[in-house]
Coordinates of C-alpha atoms and ligand atoms in Angstrom, one line a residue:
Chain M
M15 CA 100.1 126.9 -50.8
A16 CA 101.8 128.0 -53.9
S17 CA 101.3 131.7 -53.3
T18 CA 103.3 131.4 -50.1
D19 CA 105.8 129.3 -51.8
H20 CA 109.2 130.4 -50.6
G21 CA 110.6 129.9 -54.1
T22 CA 108.7 132.7 -55.8
D23 CA 111.0 135.4 -54.7
L24 CA 114.0 133.5 -55.7
E25 CA 112.6 132.9 -59.1
V26 CA 112.1 136.6 -59.7
D27 CA 115.7 137.2 -58.7
V28 CA 117.0 134.7 -61.2
T29 CA 115.3 136.5 -64.1
K30 CA 116.7 139.8 -63.1
N31 CA 120.2 138.5 -62.7
G32 CA 120.0 136.3 -65.8
S33 CA 120.5 137.7 -69.3
A34 CA 116.8 137.8 -70.1
A35 CA 115.2 141.0 -69.0
A36 CA 112.4 140.6 -66.6
G37 CA 109.0 140.2 -68.3
A38 CA 110.5 139.4 -71.7
P39 CA 109.6 136.0 -73.2
P40 CA 112.3 133.5 -72.3
D41 CA 114.9 133.0 -75.0
P42 CA 115.3 129.3 -75.7
N43 CA 119.1 129.6 -75.9
D44 CA 119.1 131.3 -72.6
L45 CA 117.1 128.5 -71.1
A46 CA 119.7 126.0 -72.4
G47 CA 122.4 128.1 -70.9
L48 CA 120.6 128.4 -67.6
E49 CA 120.1 124.7 -67.5
A50 CA 123.7 124.0 -68.3
G51 CA 124.7 126.2 -65.5
L52 CA 122.4 124.5 -63.1
D53 CA 123.6 121.1 -64.1
A54 CA 127.2 122.2 -63.6
L55 CA 126.5 123.7 -60.2
D56 CA 124.2 121.0 -59.0
S57 CA 125.5 117.7 -60.2
V58 CA 127.5 115.4 -58.0
Q59 CA 131.2 115.7 -58.8
V60 CA 132.4 112.2 -59.5
R61 CA 136.0 112.6 -60.1
R62 CA 137.8 109.6 -61.6
T63 CA 140.6 108.9 -59.2
S64 CA 144.1 108.9 -60.6
L65 CA 146.3 105.9 -60.5
R66 CA 148.6 107.7 -58.1
E67 CA 145.7 108.5 -55.8
T68 CA 144.5 104.9 -55.9
L69 CA 148.0 103.7 -55.0
V70 CA 148.3 106.1 -52.1
R71 CA 144.8 105.6 -50.7
K72 CA 144.0 102.0 -51.4
V73 CA 147.3 100.1 -51.9
L74 CA 149.7 101.9 -49.6
P75 CA 147.9 101.2 -46.3
P76 CA 147.6 97.4 -46.6
V77 CA 151.2 97.2 -47.9
T78 CA 152.3 99.3 -45.0
A79 CA 150.4 97.0 -42.6
I80 CA 152.0 93.9 -44.1
A81 CA 155.4 95.4 -44.0
L82 CA 154.9 96.3 -40.4
V83 CA 153.8 92.7 -39.5
L84 CA 156.9 91.4 -41.2
V85 CA 159.1 93.9 -39.3
V86 CA 157.6 92.9 -36.0
W87 CA 157.9 89.3 -36.8
Q88 CA 161.6 89.6 -37.7
L89 CA 162.2 91.6 -34.6
L90 CA 160.6 88.9 -32.5
V91 CA 162.8 86.3 -34.2
W92 CA 165.9 88.3 -33.5
A93 CA 164.8 88.7 -29.9
E94 CA 164.4 84.9 -29.8
V95 CA 161.1 85.0 -27.9
A96 CA 160.3 81.5 -29.1
P97 CA 162.4 78.6 -30.3
D98 CA 163.0 78.2 -34.0
Y99 CA 160.5 75.5 -34.6
K100 CA 157.7 77.6 -33.1
L101 CA 158.7 80.9 -34.7
P102 CA 160.7 80.5 -37.9
S103 CA 161.9 83.7 -39.5
P104 CA 160.1 85.2 -42.4
S105 CA 162.9 84.3 -44.8
E106 CA 162.7 80.6 -43.7
V107 CA 159.0 80.6 -44.4
W108 CA 159.5 82.2 -47.7
G109 CA 162.1 79.7 -48.6
E110 CA 159.7 76.9 -47.8
V111 CA 157.0 78.4 -49.9
R112 CA 159.5 78.8 -52.8
E113 CA 160.6 75.2 -52.4
S114 CA 157.1 73.8 -52.6
W115 CA 156.3 76.1 -55.5
L116 CA 159.4 74.7 -57.3
Q117 CA 158.4 71.1 -56.4
G118 CA 154.9 71.8 -57.7
T119 CA 153.3 70.9 -54.4
L120 CA 152.3 74.5 -53.4
L121 CA 149.6 74.6 -56.0
D122 CA 148.2 71.3 -54.7
Y123 CA 147.9 72.7 -51.2
I124 CA 146.2 75.8 -52.5
W125 CA 144.0 73.9 -54.9
T126 CA 142.8 71.6 -52.1
S127 CA 141.6 74.6 -50.1
V128 CA 140.2 76.5 -53.0
S129 CA 138.4 73.5 -54.5
R130 CA 136.9 72.7 -51.2
G131 CA 135.7 76.2 -50.8
L132 CA 134.4 76.3 -54.4
M133 CA 132.6 73.0 -54.1
G134 CA 131.1 74.0 -50.8
F135 CA 130.0 77.3 -52.3
L136 CA 128.3 75.6 -55.2
I137 CA 126.5 73.1 -53.0
A138 CA 125.5 75.9 -50.6
L139 CA 124.1 77.8 -53.6
A140 CA 122.1 74.8 -54.8
I141 CA 120.6 74.4 -51.3
G142 CA 120.4 78.0 -50.3
T143 CA 118.7 79.3 -53.4
P144 CA 115.5 77.2 -53.3
L145 CA 115.5 77.6 -49.5
G146 CA 115.7 81.3 -49.8
L147 CA 112.9 81.4 -52.4
L148 CA 110.7 79.3 -50.2
V149 CA 111.3 81.4 -47.2
A150 CA 110.7 84.6 -49.1
R151 CA 107.6 83.5 -50.8
V152 CA 105.8 81.1 -48.4
K153 CA 104.5 82.8 -45.3
F154 CA 104.3 79.6 -43.3
V155 CA 107.9 78.6 -44.1
R156 CA 109.1 82.0 -43.3
A157 CA 107.5 82.0 -39.9
A158 CA 108.7 78.5 -39.3
I159 CA 112.4 78.7 -40.3
G160 CA 113.1 82.3 -41.0
P161 CA 114.3 83.1 -37.5
I162 CA 116.3 80.0 -37.3
L163 CA 118.1 80.9 -40.5
S164 CA 118.9 84.4 -39.2
G165 CA 120.1 82.9 -36.0
L166 CA 122.4 80.5 -37.8
Q167 CA 123.8 83.3 -39.9
S168 CA 125.0 85.2 -36.9
L169 CA 126.8 82.1 -35.6
P170 CA 130.4 82.0 -36.8
S171 CA 131.2 78.9 -38.8
V172 CA 134.1 78.2 -36.5
A173 CA 131.6 77.4 -33.8
W174 CA 130.6 74.4 -35.8
V175 CA 134.0 72.9 -35.9
P176 CA 134.1 71.0 -32.5
P177 CA 130.6 69.3 -33.0
A178 CA 131.4 68.5 -36.6
V179 CA 134.7 66.9 -35.6
L180 CA 132.9 64.9 -32.9
W181 CA 130.2 63.6 -35.2
L182 CA 132.0 63.3 -38.5
G183 CA 135.7 63.0 -37.6
L184 CA 138.5 64.9 -39.1
N185 CA 137.8 64.5 -42.8
D186 CA 136.3 66.1 -45.9
S187 CA 132.7 65.6 -44.9
M188 CA 133.3 67.5 -41.7
M189 CA 134.9 70.4 -43.7
Y190 CA 131.9 70.5 -46.0
A191 CA 129.5 70.4 -43.1
V192 CA 131.1 73.4 -41.6
I193 CA 131.2 75.3 -44.9
L194 CA 127.5 74.5 -45.6
L195 CA 126.3 75.4 -42.2
G196 CA 128.0 78.8 -42.6
A197 CA 127.1 79.4 -46.3
V198 CA 123.6 78.1 -46.7
P199 CA 122.0 80.5 -44.2
S200 CA 123.9 83.4 -45.6
I201 CA 122.8 82.6 -49.2
A202 CA 119.2 82.0 -48.2
N203 CA 119.1 85.2 -46.1
G204 CA 120.7 87.2 -48.8
L205 CA 118.1 86.1 -51.3
V206 CA 115.3 86.8 -48.9
A207 CA 116.6 90.2 -48.2
G208 CA 117.1 90.9 -51.9
I209 CA 113.5 89.9 -52.7
D210 CA 112.1 91.8 -49.8
Q211 CA 113.9 95.0 -50.5
I212 CA 112.6 95.7 -53.9
P213 CA 111.0 99.0 -53.4
P214 CA 107.4 99.1 -54.6
L215 CA 108.3 102.2 -56.6
F216 CA 110.5 100.2 -58.9
L217 CA 107.8 97.7 -59.5
R218 CA 105.3 100.5 -60.3
A219 CA 107.8 102.2 -62.6
G220 CA 108.5 98.9 -64.3
R221 CA 104.9 98.2 -64.7
T222 CA 104.2 101.5 -66.4
L223 CA 107.1 100.7 -68.8
G224 CA 105.5 97.4 -69.6
A225 CA 107.5 95.1 -67.3
T226 CA 105.0 92.7 -65.9
G227 CA 105.1 89.0 -65.1
L228 CA 108.3 87.3 -66.4
R229 CA 109.6 90.6 -67.8
E230 CA 109.3 92.1 -64.4
A231 CA 111.1 89.2 -62.8
R232 CA 113.9 89.5 -65.4
H233 CA 114.3 93.2 -66.0
I234 CA 113.5 94.5 -62.5
R235 CA 113.8 91.9 -59.8
A236 CA 116.7 89.9 -61.2
A237 CA 118.5 92.9 -62.6
R238 CA 118.3 94.6 -59.3
L239 CA 119.6 91.6 -57.4
S240 CA 122.6 91.3 -59.7
G241 CA 122.9 95.0 -59.1
G242 CA 125.2 96.0 -61.9
P243 CA 129.0 95.8 -62.0
E244 CA 129.8 98.2 -59.1
A245 CA 127.3 96.6 -56.7
G246 CA 128.4 93.1 -57.6
L247 CA 132.0 93.8 -57.1
G248 CA 131.2 95.5 -53.8
L249 CA 129.5 92.3 -52.7
L250 CA 132.3 90.2 -53.9
L251 CA 134.7 92.2 -51.8
A252 CA 132.2 92.6 -49.1
V253 CA 132.8 96.3 -49.1
P254 CA 129.7 98.3 -48.3
D255 CA 129.7 101.5 -50.3
G256 CA 127.7 104.0 -48.3
R257 CA 129.0 107.1 -49.9
R258 CA 127.2 106.6 -53.1
D259 CA 123.9 106.1 -51.3
H260 CA 124.3 109.2 -49.2
R261 CA 124.9 111.9 -51.7
H262 CA 121.5 111.9 -53.3
L263 CA 119.6 110.9 -50.3
A264 CA 120.2 114.3 -48.8
R265 CA 117.7 115.9 -51.2
S266 CA 115.1 113.1 -51.3
R267 CA 112.0 113.1 -49.2
H268 CA 109.9 110.2 -48.2
R269 CA 106.4 110.4 -49.6
P270 CA 104.9 107.0 -50.1
G271 CA 102.5 106.9 -53.0
P272 CA 99.2 105.2 -52.7
A273 CA 100.2 102.0 -54.3
A274 CA 103.3 101.9 -52.3
G275 CA 100.7 101.8 -49.6
A276 CA 100.6 103.3 -46.1
G277 CA 99.7 99.8 -45.2
P278 CA 101.4 97.4 -42.8
H279 CA 103.8 96.3 -45.6
Q280 CA 105.4 99.7 -45.9
Q281 CA 108.9 99.1 -45.0
Q282 CA 110.2 101.1 -42.1
H283 CA 113.7 102.2 -41.8
V284 CA 115.1 101.9 -38.3
P285 CA 118.6 103.0 -37.6
G286 CA 120.6 99.8 -36.8
V287 CA 123.5 99.0 -34.7
P288 CA 126.7 99.4 -36.7
G289 CA 128.1 96.1 -37.7
H290 CA 124.7 94.3 -37.4
L291 CA 123.8 92.0 -40.2
P292 CA 120.5 92.9 -42.0
D293 CA 117.8 90.6 -40.8
P294 CA 115.5 89.9 -43.6
H295 CA 112.9 88.3 -41.4
R296 CA 111.9 91.4 -39.6
R297 CA 109.8 94.1 -41.1
H298 CA 112.2 96.8 -40.3
R299 CA 115.6 96.1 -41.4
H300 CA 118.7 96.8 -39.4
R301 CA 121.5 98.4 -41.3
P302 CA 124.7 99.9 -40.2
A303 CA 123.7 103.5 -39.2
D304 CA 125.9 105.1 -41.8
L305 CA 124.2 103.2 -44.6
Q306 CA 120.8 104.1 -43.5
P307 CA 118.7 105.1 -46.4
A308 CA 116.2 108.0 -45.9
G309 CA 113.0 106.7 -47.3
A310 CA 111.6 105.2 -50.4
E311 CA 114.3 106.5 -52.6
G312 CA 116.8 105.5 -50.0
A313 CA 115.7 101.9 -50.2
A314 CA 115.7 102.3 -53.9
Q315 CA 119.3 103.4 -54.1
S316 CA 120.8 101.3 -51.4
R317 CA 122.3 98.1 -52.5
P318 CA 120.3 95.0 -52.1
A319 CA 121.9 92.3 -50.0
G320 CA 122.8 90.4 -53.1
H321 CA 122.5 86.8 -53.9
P322 CA 125.9 85.2 -54.5
L323 CA 124.8 84.4 -58.0
S324 CA 125.1 88.1 -58.6
V325 CA 128.8 87.7 -58.3
W326 CA 128.8 85.5 -61.2
V327 CA 126.5 87.6 -63.2
T328 CA 128.6 90.6 -62.4
L329 CA 131.9 88.9 -63.3
R330 CA 130.4 88.1 -66.7
R331 CA 129.3 91.6 -67.2
V332 CA 132.5 93.1 -66.1
M333 CA 134.5 90.8 -68.3
R334 CA 132.3 91.5 -71.3
T335 CA 132.4 95.2 -70.9
S336 CA 135.9 95.9 -69.6
P337 CA 137.9 97.7 -72.3
W338 CA 141.1 95.8 -71.6
L339 CA 139.3 92.6 -72.4
S340 CA 138.7 93.7 -76.0
S341 CA 142.4 93.5 -76.4
P342 CA 143.8 90.2 -77.8
H343 CA 144.8 89.0 -74.3
G344 CA 141.3 89.4 -73.0
S345 CA 139.4 87.6 -75.7
E346 CA 139.7 84.1 -74.3
L347 CA 138.8 85.4 -70.9
S348 CA 135.7 87.2 -72.1
Q349 CA 134.7 84.1 -74.0
L350 CA 135.1 82.1 -70.9
A351 CA 132.9 84.6 -69.1
C352 CA 130.2 84.3 -71.7
V353 CA 129.6 80.6 -71.0
Chain X
M8 CA 99.1 116.3 -84.0
A9 CA 98.8 112.9 -85.4
T10 CA 95.7 112.0 -83.4
A11 CA 93.7 110.9 -86.4
T12 CA 95.8 107.8 -86.8
A13 CA 95.4 106.8 -83.1
T14 CA 94.7 103.2 -82.5
T15 CA 92.3 102.3 -79.7
D16 CA 93.4 100.1 -76.9
K17 CA 90.8 99.6 -74.3
V18 CA 87.9 101.5 -75.7
A19 CA 85.9 99.7 -78.3
E20 CA 83.1 102.1 -79.0
D21 CA 85.0 104.1 -81.5
A22 CA 87.1 102.0 -83.6
T23 CA 88.7 104.5 -86.0
A24 CA 89.8 107.5 -83.9
V25 CA 89.8 108.4 -80.3
P26 CA 88.6 112.0 -79.6
Y27 CA 90.4 112.0 -76.3
A28 CA 93.7 111.0 -74.7
A29 CA 92.0 110.0 -71.5
R30 CA 88.3 109.6 -70.6
I31 CA 87.4 109.3 -67.0
E32 CA 83.7 108.5 -66.5
H33 CA 81.9 108.4 -63.2
V34 CA 85.0 107.0 -61.5
S35 CA 84.9 106.3 -57.8
K36 CA 87.5 104.6 -55.6
S37 CA 87.3 103.5 -52.0
F38 CA 89.9 101.8 -49.9
A39 CA 89.3 99.5 -46.9
G40 CA 90.4 101.7 -43.9
P41 CA 90.3 101.2 -40.2
A42 CA 86.8 102.7 -40.0
G43 CA 85.3 100.6 -42.8
R44 CA 85.5 101.6 -46.4
Q45 CA 86.9 105.0 -47.1
L46 CA 85.6 106.8 -50.2
V47 CA 88.6 108.6 -51.7
L48 CA 87.3 109.5 -55.1
D49 CA 83.7 110.2 -55.8
D50 CA 82.2 110.2 -59.2
I51 CA 85.0 111.8 -61.2
T52 CA 84.3 112.6 -64.8
L53 CA 87.0 114.2 -66.8
D54 CA 88.3 114.2 -70.4
V55 CA 91.7 115.1 -71.5
A56 CA 91.7 116.1 -75.2
P57 CA 94.5 115.0 -77.5
G58 CA 97.3 117.4 -77.1
E59 CA 95.8 119.1 -74.1
F60 CA 97.7 120.0 -70.9
V61 CA 95.5 119.6 -67.9
T62 CA 96.6 120.1 -64.3
L63 CA 94.8 118.4 -61.5
L64 CA 95.0 120.5 -58.4
G65 CA 94.1 119.6 -54.8
A66 CA 95.2 119.6 -51.2
S67 CA 97.5 116.8 -50.0
G68 CA 95.6 113.5 -49.5
C69 CA 92.6 114.5 -51.7
G70 CA 93.2 111.5 -54.1
K71 CA 95.2 113.0 -56.9
S72 CA 97.8 110.2 -56.9
T73 CA 95.0 107.6 -56.6
L74 CA 93.3 109.0 -59.7
L75 CA 96.5 109.1 -61.6
N76 CA 97.3 105.5 -60.7
L77 CA 93.8 104.5 -61.9
V78 CA 94.4 106.2 -65.3
A79 CA 97.9 104.6 -65.5
G80 CA 96.2 101.2 -65.0
L81 CA 98.2 100.4 -61.8
D82 CA 94.9 100.1 -59.9
R83 CA 91.2 99.5 -60.7
P84 CA 88.4 101.9 -60.0
S85 CA 85.7 100.8 -57.6
A86 CA 83.1 102.1 -60.0
G87 CA 83.1 103.8 -63.4
T88 CA 85.3 103.4 -66.4
I89 CA 88.6 104.8 -67.7
G90 CA 89.6 104.8 -71.3
T91 CA 93.0 105.8 -72.6
D92 CA 94.5 106.0 -76.0
G93 CA 97.2 103.3 -75.5
R94 CA 99.1 102.8 -72.3
P95 CA 100.0 106.1 -70.7
A96 CA 103.5 107.0 -69.5
L97 CA 103.8 107.9 -65.9
M98 CA 106.3 110.1 -64.0
F99 CA 106.5 110.2 -60.2
Q100 CA 107.7 112.7 -57.7
E101 CA 110.6 110.3 -57.1
H102 CA 112.6 109.9 -60.3
A103 CA 112.2 106.1 -60.1
L104 CA 115.2 105.5 -62.3
F105 CA 116.8 102.1 -61.9
P106 CA 120.1 102.7 -60.1
W107 CA 121.6 99.6 -61.5
L108 CA 121.4 101.0 -65.0
T109 CA 123.0 104.1 -66.5
A110 CA 120.8 107.0 -67.6
G111 CA 121.0 105.8 -71.2
K112 CA 120.3 102.2 -70.3
N113 CA 117.2 103.3 -68.3
I114 CA 115.8 104.8 -71.4
E115 CA 116.9 101.8 -73.5
L116 CA 115.0 99.5 -71.2
A117 CA 111.8 101.5 -71.8
L118 CA 112.5 101.2 -75.6
K119 CA 113.2 97.5 -75.3
L120 CA 110.0 96.9 -73.3
R121 CA 108.2 98.8 -76.0
G122 CA 109.6 96.5 -78.6
V123 CA 112.1 98.7 -80.3
A124 CA 114.8 96.8 -82.2
K125 CA 118.1 96.6 -80.6
A126 CA 120.0 98.5 -83.2
E127 CA 117.6 101.5 -82.9
R128 CA 117.7 101.7 -79.2
R129 CA 120.9 103.6 -78.7
P130 CA 120.3 106.3 -81.2
E131 CA 116.8 106.8 -80.0
A132 CA 118.0 107.0 -76.4
E133 CA 120.5 109.6 -77.4
R134 CA 117.9 111.6 -79.3
L135 CA 115.6 111.6 -76.2
L136 CA 118.5 112.7 -74.0
E137 CA 119.1 115.5 -76.4
L138 CA 115.4 116.4 -76.2
V139 CA 115.8 117.0 -72.5
R140 CA 119.1 118.6 -73.1
L141 CA 121.3 116.0 -71.5
Q142 CA 123.5 115.0 -74.4
G143 CA 126.4 114.0 -72.2
A144 CA 124.5 111.9 -69.7
Y145 CA 124.2 108.6 -71.6
G146 CA 126.8 106.8 -69.6
K147 CA 126.1 108.5 -66.3
R148 CA 124.9 106.6 -63.3
V149 CA 121.9 107.8 -61.5
H150 CA 123.8 108.9 -58.5
E151 CA 126.0 111.1 -60.6
L152 CA 123.1 113.3 -61.7
S153 CA 121.5 116.2 -59.8
G154 CA 117.9 116.1 -58.8
G155 CA 116.8 118.2 -61.9
M156 CA 118.9 116.0 -64.2
R157 CA 117.3 112.9 -62.8
Q158 CA 113.9 114.2 -63.4
R159 CA 114.8 115.0 -67.0
V160 CA 116.1 111.5 -67.5
A161 CA 112.9 110.2 -66.0
L162 CA 111.0 112.4 -68.5
A163 CA 113.1 111.1 -71.3
R164 CA 112.4 107.6 -70.2
A165 CA 108.7 108.3 -70.0
L166 CA 108.8 109.8 -73.5
A167 CA 110.6 106.6 -74.7
Q168 CA 107.3 104.8 -74.2
D169 CA 105.9 106.8 -77.1
S170 CA 102.6 107.2 -75.4
R171 CA 100.1 109.8 -76.4
L172 CA 99.4 110.6 -72.8
L173 CA 101.9 111.6 -70.2
L174 CA 100.8 111.4 -66.5
M175 CA 102.9 113.3 -64.1
D176 CA 102.5 113.0 -60.3
E177 CA 104.0 116.1 -58.7
P178 CA 107.2 115.4 -60.6
F179 CA 108.9 118.6 -59.6
A180 CA 107.7 118.8 -56.0
A181 CA 111.1 117.7 -54.5
L182 CA 113.2 120.1 -56.6
D183 CA 114.4 123.5 -55.5
A184 CA 112.6 126.5 -56.9
I185 CA 115.1 127.6 -59.5
T186 CA 115.4 124.1 -61.0
R187 CA 111.7 123.7 -60.9
D188 CA 111.2 126.9 -62.8
V189 CA 113.6 125.7 -65.5
L190 CA 111.9 122.4 -65.8
H191 CA 108.6 124.1 -66.2
D192 CA 110.0 125.9 -69.2
E193 CA 111.4 122.6 -70.5
L194 CA 108.2 120.7 -70.0
T195 CA 106.2 123.4 -71.8
R196 CA 108.7 123.3 -74.7
I197 CA 108.6 119.5 -75.0
W198 CA 104.8 119.4 -74.7
R199 CA 104.6 121.9 -77.6
E200 CA 107.2 120.1 -79.7
T201 CA 105.7 116.7 -79.3
G202 CA 102.0 117.4 -79.2
L203 CA 101.6 115.1 -76.2
S204 CA 98.6 115.2 -73.9
V205 CA 99.6 115.8 -70.3
L206 CA 97.7 115.2 -67.1
F207 CA 99.8 116.8 -64.4
V208 CA 99.1 116.5 -60.7
T209 CA 100.2 119.1 -58.3
H210 CA 99.3 120.8 -55.0
N211 CA 101.0 124.0 -56.1
V212 CA 98.6 126.5 -57.5
R213 CA 101.1 128.6 -59.4
E214 CA 102.7 125.6 -61.0
A215 CA 99.2 124.5 -62.1
V216 CA 98.5 127.9 -63.7
R217 CA 102.0 128.2 -65.1
L218 CA 101.7 125.0 -67.1
A219 CA 98.1 124.2 -67.9
Q220 CA 95.6 125.0 -70.5
R221 CA 93.0 123.8 -68.0
V222 CA 93.1 123.6 -64.2
V223 CA 90.9 121.1 -62.5
L224 CA 90.4 121.6 -58.8
L225 CA 89.7 118.5 -56.7
S226 CA 88.0 118.8 -53.4
S227 CA 89.0 116.6 -50.4
R228 CA 87.4 113.7 -48.7
P229 CA 85.9 112.6 -50.9
G230 CA 87.7 113.8 -53.9
R231 CA 85.3 115.4 -56.3
I232 CA 85.8 117.9 -59.1
A233 CA 85.1 121.2 -57.4
R234 CA 85.7 123.6 -60.3
E235 CA 87.6 124.0 -63.6
W236 CA 89.4 127.0 -65.1
T237 CA 90.5 127.4 -68.6
V238 CA 93.8 129.2 -68.7
G239 CA 93.9 131.6 -71.6
I240 CA 97.3 133.1 -70.8
P241 CA 99.6 132.5 -73.9
Q242 CA 102.6 130.3 -73.6
P243 CA 105.5 130.7 -72.9
R244 CA 104.4 132.0 -69.5
R245 CA 106.5 132.7 -66.5
I246 CA 105.5 131.8 -63.0
E247 CA 105.9 135.4 -61.9
D248 CA 103.7 136.8 -64.7
T249 CA 100.9 139.1 -63.4
A250 CA 98.2 137.1 -65.2
V251 CA 99.5 133.9 -63.7
A252 CA 99.5 135.5 -60.3
E253 CA 96.0 136.9 -60.6
L254 CA 94.5 133.6 -61.6
S255 CA 96.5 131.8 -58.9
V256 CA 95.0 134.1 -56.3
E257 CA 91.5 133.3 -57.5
I258 CA 92.1 129.6 -57.5
T259 CA 93.9 129.7 -54.1
E260 CA 90.9 131.4 -52.6
E261 CA 88.6 128.7 -53.9
L262 CA 91.0 126.0 -52.7
R263 CA 91.1 127.6 -49.2
G264 CA 87.4 127.7 -49.2
E265 CA 87.3 124.0 -50.0
I266 CA 89.7 123.2 -47.2
R267 CA 87.9 125.5 -44.7
R268 CA 84.7 123.5 -45.2
H269 CA 86.4 120.5 -43.5
G270 CA 87.2 122.5 -40.4
Q271 CA 83.5 123.5 -39.9
H272 CA 82.1 120.1 -38.9
Ligands
ADP428 N1 96.4 101.8 -51.0 C1 95.7 102.5 -50.2 N2 95.0 102.0 -49.1 C2 94.3 102.8 -48.3 N3 94.2 104.1 -48.4 C3 94.8 104.7 -49.4 C4 95.6 104.0 -50.4 N4 96.1 104.8 -51.3 C5 95.6 106.0 -50.9 N5 94.9 106.0 -49.8 C6 94.2 107.1 -49.1 O1 93.6 107.9 -50.1 C7 93.7 109.2 -49.9 C8 94.3 109.9 -51.1 O2 95.6 109.6 -51.2 P1 96.5 110.2 -52.5 O3 95.8 109.8 -53.7 O4 97.9 109.7 -52.3 O5 96.4 111.7 -52.2 P2 97.3 112.9 -52.9 O6 98.1 112.3 -54.0 O7 96.2 113.8 -53.5 O8 98.1 113.5 -51.9 C9 94.6 109.4 -48.6 O9 93.8 109.7 -47.5 C10 95.2 108.0 -48.5 O10 95.4 107.7 -47.1
MG429 MG1 100.2 112.2 -54.2

């Protein structure tokens, strides 16, 4: 118990080494100083990366890769491994792009693809959201179609192209069918995972603060799903950010509280296979091993598999809060984002 | 302390003033377990006076958290009644800060849910951060803070509820000894400055004696109040004070006796 607490000796040492003499009443100023020292020693150093560092570490590698591809491409052209019409040189392709830009057709091409993607995404959102809610909330529905949804998600969209062409022909509806078959399960599963993963601790903390019912849905559940600017951007770019989760997991221990329940609903964390998608329909979630949270706090800190809506919420937030947007250039943009 | 102006929340018997911060009367709690119903708390009766600092001490699994959750209103007792002066604030062993918000915004959310007007939230949040000596932490994200800083932000958030009663469930158990020691000093200071009532749960005897005016020992299986000690040692105390150590030895003996009883049959 406490008398055998390993910390006691240490504590005595601190007093002797500190400026307060042992046994003297603690001087409040000294406490503040001690605390400031602890904070400085103990807090996680989050260095703002300099522009130069960002360039070197984030921009340089992809630029190098692209340059390399261009070089290899040009080399192959010079070596004449394939006839001109099969392998045009980079400069020819660039000329074509320039041409269509000048003629105004390039934007058309791009717009066709983008609008298709956007429309498909919106439709998928409209279908996937209620579907996800249903699966998350209704046990029967979950048991019925949950596994199917997960299965569909692990199927690459491209796999749908041949049957879609057979049934629908080569046209827009076939495109949409493929997009929807890929996106709807992802969206629904993302939502299910997001709802599932709300750690009971957050709900309890919220409740003691007075967030119940609708306020809980808004300030805790929805807020968590939208995940804040960083999380949302991470989702948008599909970049898992494991470092952040790690740092403070090191010191956390898993101690389920009574309301968190040692019952069957306690979430278990099982190390997953790297690269596996989280499967929301199983009680233990698979995550890439390096993202594995270490307990209740881990689950709390780890990013929820976000609903795509969160991307929008996030964009709005980022645009509203970004300093550069308060400049004259940004004002229209931020108004746009406030719609 | 401004306890005379207290407004009652759940307790109707006394409409003008509440003579207690929490009143636990004949409270029992049982859970459905694998072997039928398991009695976790048995006939607990305990008052926390306004401004009083009480620690609830007991072995792991004796029902301390269960009792605190009942007082917090997160669960209902199987029998008995619990009255509190308004909704209590609650702090956990885990900081339970919302990682999607900054430290400052976590506090502001508590203020918002309490109904504080928007314009007043930021200055109030900064004042509370100053109270826990984290002036610079307003814009910090949770992951940027050390364990001790997180618990201080959690304390500030709990204080933002402006409750008269602060419930703390082993809030420092996961911290290293040096940080814990500092937080003991801080908590004592804040308790004395604010005149809050505190019901503090721990399994650490020294911590209990270091902090409390009254130590309540809970037995295990079922949890009953085994004994109480009034701690007369003047604050500020230090965990290594001889008086603290002496009383700790006495309480530890009693606690060990309690635990031993379970091994005998
Ligand atoms: N929701 C619950 N369902 C079933 N048993 C529970 C529940 N919550 C707590 N218990 C049981 O009650 C006992 C006391 O738990 P707890 O209050 O967490 O102890 P402490 O906080 O003192 O360590 C434990 O044996 C635990 O298994
Ligand atoms: Mg406990």
